């Protein structure tokens, strides 16, 4: 870390900072510039916040040098992590497509969706049984009944499954029925939930929060991994910006960036990012070209009847076409799909 | 709601939308413009999302007219709600100042803070026992021990108390020891937690999420109120923007705006918003001038030694000075402090 | 447009709005809902702002229905516009790659860059002679001398050329030497400059402003086109968001969105968007997969010596590799490159 | 500046960076940490961008320590600058209120506004003669005729005057008729215009751009001051964020922040920031409480008839009430109004 002293800091103030650093186990290296003194400090970034340096007289600001995450960083592990979800590998040479409806609504709906996405080439079935909704008056999911339907769909189709968990109760149920647990964007900094999925031992799909920086997103993964669970797939799903002509702004540059900072696989959810099915196809193709390890795509047998997120769900025939397009783009960037 | 048809929509497509609206209990009022047909629809906004209109052929977009919240709206209740926290009223003519350290760290620290803020004129003591921290390696709070210290500080000083809850466990403990429950910014859309505090019957301090719109913030309050608990105080604490020279951007215009949309009291947290103690005083004064019903201010007996958020905590003498300034500004806008 | 009346608006207030609309040439269609009256109004959106409806008693808000742009809209012209820059067509089946250094720095530098990008397959040479820099102390460009070097490079290589203009003076010079005029992101709402390039008759490369909505961007193009110049290429170059780990956030979903709203070609600048050469390749590939009509890429013979934007400039060998990758992705989405 | 080397950088790469720094006149101070080498560099920040350090092999990133602005900084001048506009001082103990219509529309309108704001206690009259409008179809201002009306209003009332300039032509006219030149938000990085107003010798009102950081805003002021003109008043007018329930988000914390970083006066425009006259009063009071040196407020004799920005303009009686409220708040923070 580097401590920048104010231009008017006294020699005593500089000395006090150096002493504070040294009493906390850092080595201090002052550099005397023309208008500023800066103090380089070598030690453990993780205790930096408890040093209180910013509050010491004469300190202008503190600049951290090391990243705050450790286990999830590329420095901790050079090779890519491949996450195993049932028989499906995410993070290897094969593009992994997760598809299905936003919410499990009925047996007919889910089984129709499952068979269709399986035939089109998807590897994992998604479907929400516990839905975190902005309004208390919206459909909140089928709960355990939904999980049972997911398990039935998996048996019939051979697909692996993923579903969102929102608290201890839903987590305890979900581990019985599905192959992978999803932590949703609004819970990305629900640290208790992160610790619980960390202890569950199940693979985790960790969505980026609407306004989470890349660093905060990796710190959320660090929470999971520090509980002993390194089976984490990161999912970019759009961030909140001033632009409201799409629901969110898909930050595709996060894909190559995160892959350079971390060894974890990264997939992309173009459905929630855009909120508009006409944009899902182009953004899915773009994600693959940018190097994403997989996609999360909403598909509904009859989007017009969907209880949730109909406008962004693809119809079955749109999904079939998209899978063909994706195979071509994947091949162009040296990947199987 | 208003359904805007595409310029090229056919008569059959217009008819299909009208039929869909009517079969769902809406009355439909088409208006034939020069280049667009728009259909006004009268009915219950809360079922709007399940109509699937955006996905129907020929529909360009759907514009909601009614607000999605109901119980918390000014239309549901004309007069201001006054929330009673112990013997303290928030939302009346008296400005309510909540003060104390970010985290409860020790008996000495908390009792020193409590006596000091009480003497300076604060009405409620704050202090975190369960801390949601960005890093798993940061101090996570004293848990129940911290709650017991809050209760002891309350007995000694007569202050009411508020603390943050993060899950079922912390909630069950907190209701035994404190007068008010805080839902933090990162949990503003943790809907299970909102429902739980709604059922607790305790007054709730609901912080605005870092990237929550005013509408989403009011919907979070609606979650609490739809569980039967209307004792809610809203707290503006800064939103996330491109500007990084302050930690967040304090959105003070939300104060008069929310007070026009809702009957609930609104307070302001200038400490988390700015992250810099030099800005806390000016922003606290500004909040009172803008019409805030109270303030949430971090004060620490020795900020340099704080385990959390030292840079934004006021020293005792700074807090005493600020309280005097606030009394002058409050008087200027017709309020006691 | 739709006028939403306040829930407590009186019959007289409703009547006054209807009269105001009719005296301004609109036809008014009131719809009486349970808790709101809304008034549909048919007429010219472009005079809407001067009606003053929002300020009339009893009006809650005014919702525009029509888009404010006209000439650039897809409704005004169904088929794609193809912009001709010298012998190069932008917007047709061939991907158009514009490449070159951020700034023209010297004859050696520009000619080296020009020959290199031409051999690698670029169609247009870029190079700034008038540089709008954040700091008055940074290199401001070579001016007319830079333009002469661009013209010389064009003669030697057969490349078409584009350069940024910043005011009347630079525009008058640039039209003599280059094939296409660029309006930079910081000037996207410099309306006088837009009118001037509109009257110049030259093809225009219009960059999206850092914080411009898609609608404002199209309105800037409308300024140019309303002066009689429809030879406009739109360029997405990243928007400003809270995320600072990349310089800007590349909004690739704007590509398919704008192409649905407008007939104008859209290209992408991954260099300025990311500010980091390691991300330029993945984002360039993604842009092509998303349907962009072209790319704008910074290449410098020796990025380490660049006077401007070195960190985001590709080296010659990186650019050669990228062009090969782009050919594969372009083919996968049915495009020549 | 501090150069952070990659964890895997070789000794040769470190050496190359040190040599590059030294050949450019910097002194280099390497610090050897456990996992990183960082190199402190002492020298002129203003040439930093042309060093190309980020592009050198083994460099992870470069952290600037010094601010990029110089003349406008508080370090360059300890005492507050007071800007003299006609007989009005901005930046002293007296709050300066600038008021008037968005646009000069007619002689009757402007003279009515001028007399009214003068009687209510405003010191400076505003009115736009050259209007930068988002749409080419909106009212663009009266041009020189508007300037003449401003001059006539000044003669009749004794008010000083300010008007916006947008290019060389409007600037040349405006210097003949008004006391202060305004650079609008959309032109804050129109560097040619900044240089021109810098050379004009007139006091300048510099609005913050919609998405300008505080640092960029101060760099825009540096452009003006580096041309020899230090008579600059900064105006916070709201920034663009995800929140759309107000037109912009008024960043009041920028007031105390900028006053700590710079010696220039800072005023606030609550009218453009909120876009809603109901919020103008609370935000004007808050601005004064936060320490603003003045206010810029839109007032129109008949807002319903305004050709521009009617919804945010105060009526005469609202303005009279607001001035009384402001006097009370100003007194509470030790200021005359």
Short mmCIF file of C-alpha atoms in Angstrom, two decimals, chain A residues 8-314:
data_model
loop_
_atom_site.label_atom_id
_atom_site.label_comp_id
_atom_site.label_asym_id
_atom_site.label_seq_id
_atom_site.Cartn_x
_atom_site.Cartn_y
_atom_site.Cartn_z
CA UNK A 8 1.53 20.50 4.27
CA UNK A 9 2.13 17.48 6.52
CA UNK A 10 4.72 18.04 9.25
CA UNK A 11 7.73 15.85 9.88
CA UNK A 12 6.03 14.66 13.08
CA UNK A 13 2.96 13.56 11.15
CA UNK A 14 5.08 11.60 8.69
CA UNK A 15 6.91 10.00 11.59
CA UNK A 16 3.63 9.04 13.28
CA UNK A 17 2.41 7.24 10.17
CA UNK A 18 5.67 5.34 9.85
CA UNK A 19 5.43 4.28 13.51
CA UNK A 20 1.82 3.19 13.11
CA UNK A 21 2.76 1.06 10.11
CA UNK A 22 5.69 -0.53 11.86
CA UNK A 23 3.74 -1.31 15.04
CA UNK A 24 1.24 -3.18 12.85
CA UNK A 25 3.96 -5.28 11.23
CA UNK A 26 4.46 -3.34 8.00
CA UNK A 27 7.78 -2.11 6.71
CA UNK A 28 7.66 1.55 5.70
CA UNK A 29 9.54 3.16 2.80
CA UNK A 30 9.18 6.94 2.63
CA UNK A 31 9.84 8.69 -0.69
CA UNK A 32 10.43 12.43 -0.57
CA UNK A 33 9.00 14.16 -3.64
CA UNK A 34 8.96 17.83 -4.56
CA UNK A 35 5.50 18.55 -3.24
CA UNK A 36 4.49 15.33 -1.52
CA UNK A 37 5.90 12.65 0.71
CA UNK A 38 4.57 9.19 -0.07
CA UNK A 39 5.21 6.17 2.11
CA UNK A 40 5.34 2.73 0.56
CA UNK A 41 4.25 0.05 3.03
CA UNK A 42 4.92 -3.66 2.68
CA UNK A 43 2.63 -6.04 4.57
CA UNK A 44 -0.75 -7.77 4.56
CA UNK A 45 -3.39 -5.89 2.55
CA UNK A 46 -6.12 -7.71 4.42
CA UNK A 47 -5.49 -5.83 7.66
CA UNK A 48 -5.19 -2.50 5.88
CA UNK A 49 -8.73 -1.40 6.71
CA UNK A 50 -8.15 -1.72 10.42
CA UNK A 51 -5.06 0.50 10.44
CA UNK A 52 -7.06 3.72 10.44
CA UNK A 53 -4.38 5.47 8.39
CA UNK A 54 -6.80 7.71 6.50
CA UNK A 55 -7.80 9.27 9.75
CA UNK A 56 -4.31 10.19 10.89
CA UNK A 57 -3.36 13.87 10.73
CA UNK A 58 -1.48 14.84 7.59
CA UNK A 59 -2.61 11.83 5.52
CA UNK A 60 -4.19 12.74 2.17
CA UNK A 61 -5.15 9.25 1.04
CA UNK A 62 -4.18 5.60 1.05
CA UNK A 63 -3.71 3.71 -2.22
CA UNK A 64 -3.98 -0.10 -2.01
CA UNK A 65 -1.62 -1.97 -4.31
CA UNK A 66 -2.55 -5.61 -3.81
CA UNK A 67 -5.92 -7.00 -4.82
CA UNK A 68 -8.09 -7.81 -1.80
CA UNK A 69 -8.97 -11.31 -3.05
CA UNK A 70 -6.62 -14.20 -2.84
CA UNK A 71 -8.05 -17.71 -3.31
CA UNK A 72 -9.97 -16.81 -6.47
CA UNK A 73 -7.08 -14.92 -8.06
CA UNK A 74 -5.12 -16.04 -11.07
CA UNK A 75 -1.99 -15.68 -8.97
CA UNK A 76 -3.25 -18.35 -6.58
CA UNK A 77 -3.83 -20.75 -9.45
CA UNK A 78 -2.43 -20.37 -12.96
CA UNK A 79 -4.56 -22.95 -14.75
CA UNK A 80 -8.29 -22.55 -15.44
CA UNK A 81 -10.70 -24.10 -12.98
CA UNK A 82 -13.19 -26.47 -14.60
CA UNK A 83 -16.41 -26.79 -12.62
CA UNK A 84 -18.21 -30.10 -12.80
CA UNK A 85 -22.03 -29.90 -12.68
CA UNK A 86 -23.36 -33.44 -12.84
CA UNK A 87 -21.75 -34.75 -16.01
CA UNK A 88 -21.26 -31.28 -17.49
CA UNK A 89 -17.93 -29.45 -17.35
CA UNK A 90 -17.93 -25.64 -17.34
CA UNK A 91 -14.66 -23.89 -18.13
CA UNK A 92 -13.19 -26.41 -20.55
CA UNK A 93 -13.09 -26.40 -24.33
CA UNK A 94 -16.81 -27.09 -24.67
CA UNK A 95 -19.24 -24.16 -24.45
CA UNK A 96 -21.85 -24.87 -21.74
CA UNK A 97 -25.37 -23.65 -22.44
CA UNK A 98 -27.80 -23.42 -19.53
CA UNK A 99 -31.36 -22.85 -20.65
CA UNK A 100 -34.93 -22.98 -19.44
CA UNK A 101 -37.73 -20.82 -18.11
CA UNK A 102 -37.30 -18.00 -15.59
CA UNK A 103 -39.68 -19.72 -13.18
CA UNK A 104 -40.97 -23.27 -12.86
CA UNK A 105 -44.70 -22.71 -13.39
CA UNK A 106 -46.18 -26.17 -13.95
CA UNK A 107 -45.23 -29.73 -14.82
CA UNK A 108 -46.33 -29.31 -18.42
CA UNK A 109 -44.40 -26.09 -18.88
CA UNK A 110 -41.18 -27.38 -17.36
CA UNK A 111 -41.13 -30.74 -19.08
CA UNK A 112 -41.87 -29.13 -22.45
CA UNK A 113 -39.05 -26.67 -21.91
CA UNK A 114 -36.64 -29.35 -20.72
CA UNK A 115 -37.14 -31.68 -23.67
CA UNK A 116 -36.90 -28.82 -26.10
CA UNK A 117 -33.68 -27.29 -24.78
CA UNK A 118 -32.09 -30.72 -24.47
CA UNK A 119 -32.84 -31.52 -28.10
CA UNK A 120 -31.47 -28.15 -29.19
CA UNK A 121 -28.18 -28.87 -27.44
CA UNK A 122 -28.34 -27.27 -24.01
CA UNK A 123 -26.45 -29.07 -21.23
CA UNK A 124 -28.10 -27.73 -18.09
CA UNK A 125 -31.72 -26.89 -17.27
CA UNK A 126 -32.53 -23.75 -15.31
CA UNK A 127 -35.80 -22.91 -13.56
CA UNK A 128 -36.62 -20.83 -10.50
CA UNK A 129 -38.57 -22.33 -7.59
CA UNK A 130 -37.87 -19.47 -5.16
CA UNK A 131 -38.20 -16.15 -6.97
CA UNK A 132 -36.91 -12.92 -5.48
CA UNK A 133 -39.36 -10.39 -6.97
CA UNK A 134 -39.29 -6.62 -6.78
CA UNK A 135 -42.96 -6.57 -5.82
CA UNK A 136 -44.52 -8.53 -2.96
CA UNK A 137 -47.57 -8.93 -5.17
CA UNK A 138 -45.76 -10.85 -7.95
CA UNK A 139 -45.54 -14.64 -8.34
CA UNK A 140 -43.00 -15.91 -5.79
CA UNK A 141 -42.35 -19.42 -7.13
CA UNK A 142 -43.61 -22.95 -6.46
CA UNK A 143 -41.06 -23.78 -3.74
CA UNK A 144 -40.32 -27.45 -3.12
CA UNK A 145 -42.91 -28.50 -5.68
CA UNK A 146 -40.84 -26.68 -8.29
CA UNK A 147 -37.68 -28.44 -7.16
CA UNK A 148 -39.37 -31.82 -7.55
CA UNK A 149 -40.37 -30.93 -11.08
CA UNK A 150 -36.76 -29.97 -11.87
CA UNK A 151 -35.60 -33.34 -10.59
CA UNK A 152 -38.21 -35.10 -12.70
CA UNK A 153 -37.18 -33.14 -15.79
CA UNK A 154 -33.55 -34.08 -15.12
CA UNK A 155 -34.46 -37.77 -14.93
CA UNK A 156 -36.41 -37.63 -18.18
CA UNK A 157 -33.84 -35.68 -20.19
CA UNK A 158 -30.47 -36.37 -18.63
CA UNK A 159 -29.88 -32.63 -18.22
CA UNK A 160 -28.08 -31.31 -15.17
CA UNK A 161 -30.03 -28.67 -13.22
CA UNK A 162 -29.50 -25.33 -11.52
CA UNK A 163 -31.87 -23.27 -9.36
CA UNK A 164 -31.67 -20.11 -7.30
CA UNK A 165 -31.50 -20.20 -3.51
CA UNK A 166 -32.43 -17.21 -1.37
CA UNK A 167 -32.06 -18.28 2.26
CA UNK A 168 -31.24 -21.21 4.54
CA UNK A 169 -34.60 -22.89 4.00
CA UNK A 170 -34.47 -22.85 0.21
CA UNK A 171 -30.83 -23.92 0.28
CA UNK A 172 -31.56 -26.96 2.44
CA UNK A 173 -34.27 -28.04 0.04
CA UNK A 174 -32.36 -27.30 -3.15
CA UNK A 175 -29.30 -29.38 -2.28
CA UNK A 176 -31.59 -32.41 -2.28
CA UNK A 177 -32.93 -31.88 -5.79
CA UNK A 178 -30.52 -30.02 -8.08
CA UNK A 179 -26.90 -30.15 -9.27
CA UNK A 180 -25.95 -26.49 -8.93
CA UNK A 181 -27.03 -23.59 -6.71
CA UNK A 182 -27.51 -20.10 -8.10
CA UNK A 183 -26.91 -16.96 -6.05
CA UNK A 184 -28.88 -14.18 -7.72
CA UNK A 185 -27.72 -10.66 -8.52
CA UNK A 186 -29.67 -9.09 -5.64
CA UNK A 187 -28.07 -11.49 -3.18
CA UNK A 188 -24.49 -11.14 -4.41
CA UNK A 189 -23.59 -9.33 -1.21
CA UNK A 190 -25.85 -11.37 1.06
CA UNK A 191 -22.76 -12.61 2.86
CA UNK A 192 -24.60 -15.14 5.04
CA UNK A 193 -26.00 -16.79 1.95
CA UNK A 194 -22.53 -16.82 0.37
CA UNK A 195 -21.12 -18.57 3.42
CA UNK A 196 -23.97 -21.11 3.39
CA UNK A 197 -23.49 -22.06 -0.27
CA UNK A 198 -19.77 -22.17 0.45
CA UNK A 199 -20.40 -24.80 3.09
CA UNK A 200 -22.90 -26.74 0.95
CA UNK A 201 -20.21 -28.33 -1.21
CA UNK A 202 -22.39 -27.90 -4.32
CA UNK A 203 -21.22 -26.06 -7.46
CA UNK A 204 -22.34 -22.43 -7.33
CA UNK A 205 -23.45 -20.07 -10.09
CA UNK A 206 -22.65 -16.60 -8.78
CA UNK A 207 -24.35 -13.77 -10.61
CA UNK A 208 -22.80 -10.34 -10.63
CA UNK A 209 -24.77 -7.74 -8.68
CA UNK A 210 -26.49 -4.96 -10.61
CA UNK A 211 -24.03 -2.43 -9.33
CA UNK A 212 -21.15 -4.63 -8.25
CA UNK A 213 -17.67 -3.79 -9.40
CA UNK A 214 -15.57 -6.61 -10.76
CA UNK A 215 -13.57 -6.47 -7.53
CA UNK A 216 -16.67 -6.82 -5.34
CA UNK A 217 -17.86 -9.71 -7.48
CA UNK A 218 -14.58 -11.53 -7.01
CA UNK A 219 -14.75 -10.78 -3.26
CA UNK A 220 -18.17 -12.44 -3.17
CA UNK A 221 -16.58 -15.50 -4.79
CA UNK A 222 -13.79 -15.26 -2.22
CA UNK A 223 -16.46 -15.55 0.53
CA UNK A 224 -17.63 -18.83 -0.99
CA UNK A 225 -14.16 -20.17 -1.60
CA UNK A 226 -12.94 -19.23 1.87
CA UNK A 227 -15.55 -21.71 3.17
CA UNK A 228 -13.80 -24.46 1.23
CA UNK A 229 -15.91 -24.50 -1.95
CA UNK A 230 -14.00 -23.62 -5.12
CA UNK A 231 -16.64 -24.92 -7.55
CA UNK A 232 -17.79 -21.46 -8.62
CA UNK A 233 -18.98 -20.22 -12.00
CA UNK A 234 -19.24 -16.44 -12.38
CA UNK A 235 -22.14 -15.05 -14.42
CA UNK A 236 -22.15 -11.55 -15.97
CA UNK A 237 -25.78 -10.42 -16.34
CA UNK A 238 -25.68 -6.71 -16.99
CA UNK A 239 -25.01 -3.76 -14.76
CA UNK A 240 -27.12 -0.75 -13.93
CA UNK A 241 -26.25 2.40 -15.84
CA UNK A 242 -27.94 5.61 -16.96
CA UNK A 243 -29.02 3.90 -20.21
CA UNK A 244 -32.60 2.69 -19.87
CA UNK A 245 -33.33 1.59 -23.44
CA UNK A 246 -32.15 -1.85 -22.38
CA UNK A 247 -32.98 -3.23 -18.93
CA UNK A 248 -29.33 -3.33 -17.93
CA UNK A 249 -26.05 -2.77 -19.76
CA UNK A 250 -24.29 -6.05 -20.54
CA UNK A 251 -20.64 -5.56 -19.59
CA UNK A 252 -18.99 -8.05 -21.93
CA UNK A 253 -15.52 -6.65 -21.33
CA UNK A 254 -15.84 -8.18 -17.86
CA UNK A 255 -15.46 -11.60 -19.49
CA UNK A 256 -11.83 -11.30 -20.67
CA UNK A 257 -11.02 -9.06 -17.71
CA UNK A 258 -12.23 -11.54 -15.08
CA UNK A 259 -10.58 -14.41 -16.88
CA UNK A 260 -7.26 -12.55 -16.60
CA UNK A 261 -7.77 -11.81 -12.89
CA UNK A 262 -9.22 -15.15 -11.80
CA UNK A 263 -9.01 -18.85 -12.64
CA UNK A 264 -12.79 -19.30 -12.36
CA UNK A 265 -15.04 -19.86 -15.41
CA UNK A 266 -17.25 -16.99 -16.59
CA UNK A 267 -20.58 -17.29 -18.37
CA UNK A 268 -23.03 -14.66 -19.63
CA UNK A 269 -26.78 -14.17 -19.23
CA UNK A 270 -27.96 -12.07 -22.19
CA UNK A 271 -31.64 -12.53 -21.25
CA UNK A 272 -31.63 -10.58 -17.99
CA UNK A 273 -29.02 -8.16 -19.28
CA UNK A 274 -31.12 -6.90 -22.16
CA UNK A 275 -34.68 -7.74 -21.07
CA UNK A 276 -35.59 -7.94 -24.75
CA UNK A 277 -35.62 -11.16 -26.71
CA UNK A 278 -34.66 -9.38 -29.93
CA UNK A 279 -31.29 -8.56 -28.40
CA UNK A 280 -30.63 -11.96 -26.82
CA UNK A 281 -29.28 -13.60 -29.97
CA UNK A 282 -26.74 -10.92 -30.94
CA UNK A 283 -25.53 -10.65 -27.34
CA UNK A 284 -25.24 -14.43 -26.94
CA UNK A 285 -23.10 -14.59 -30.08
CA UNK A 286 -21.01 -11.67 -28.84
CA UNK A 287 -20.45 -13.34 -25.47
CA UNK A 288 -19.07 -16.46 -27.12
CA UNK A 289 -16.81 -14.37 -29.35
CA UNK A 290 -15.55 -12.53 -26.26
CA UNK A 291 -14.49 -15.81 -24.69
CA UNK A 292 -17.33 -16.72 -22.34
CA UNK A 293 -17.31 -20.32 -21.09
CA UNK A 294 -21.05 -20.63 -21.36
CA UNK A 295 -24.44 -18.93 -21.55
CA UNK A 296 -27.56 -18.72 -19.44
CA UNK A 297 -30.58 -18.23 -21.65
CA UNK A 298 -34.26 -17.97 -20.85
CA UNK A 299 -36.50 -20.08 -23.02
CA UNK A 300 -40.22 -20.62 -22.51
CA UNK A 301 -42.57 -22.91 -24.44
CA UNK A 302 -45.06 -20.02 -24.65
CA UNK A 303 -43.47 -16.70 -23.65
CA UNK A 304 -46.80 -14.88 -23.95
CA UNK A 305 -48.14 -16.95 -21.05
CA UNK A 306 -45.03 -16.69 -18.84
CA UNK A 307 -45.60 -15.67 -15.23
CA UNK A 308 -42.22 -13.98 -15.18
CA UNK A 309 -39.89 -12.30 -17.69
CA UNK A 310 -41.85 -13.25 -20.78
CA UNK A 311 -40.49 -10.35 -22.87
CA UNK A 312 -36.95 -11.66 -22.67
CA UNK A 313 -37.67 -15.39 -23.12
CA UNK A 314 -36.92 -16.99 -26.45
#
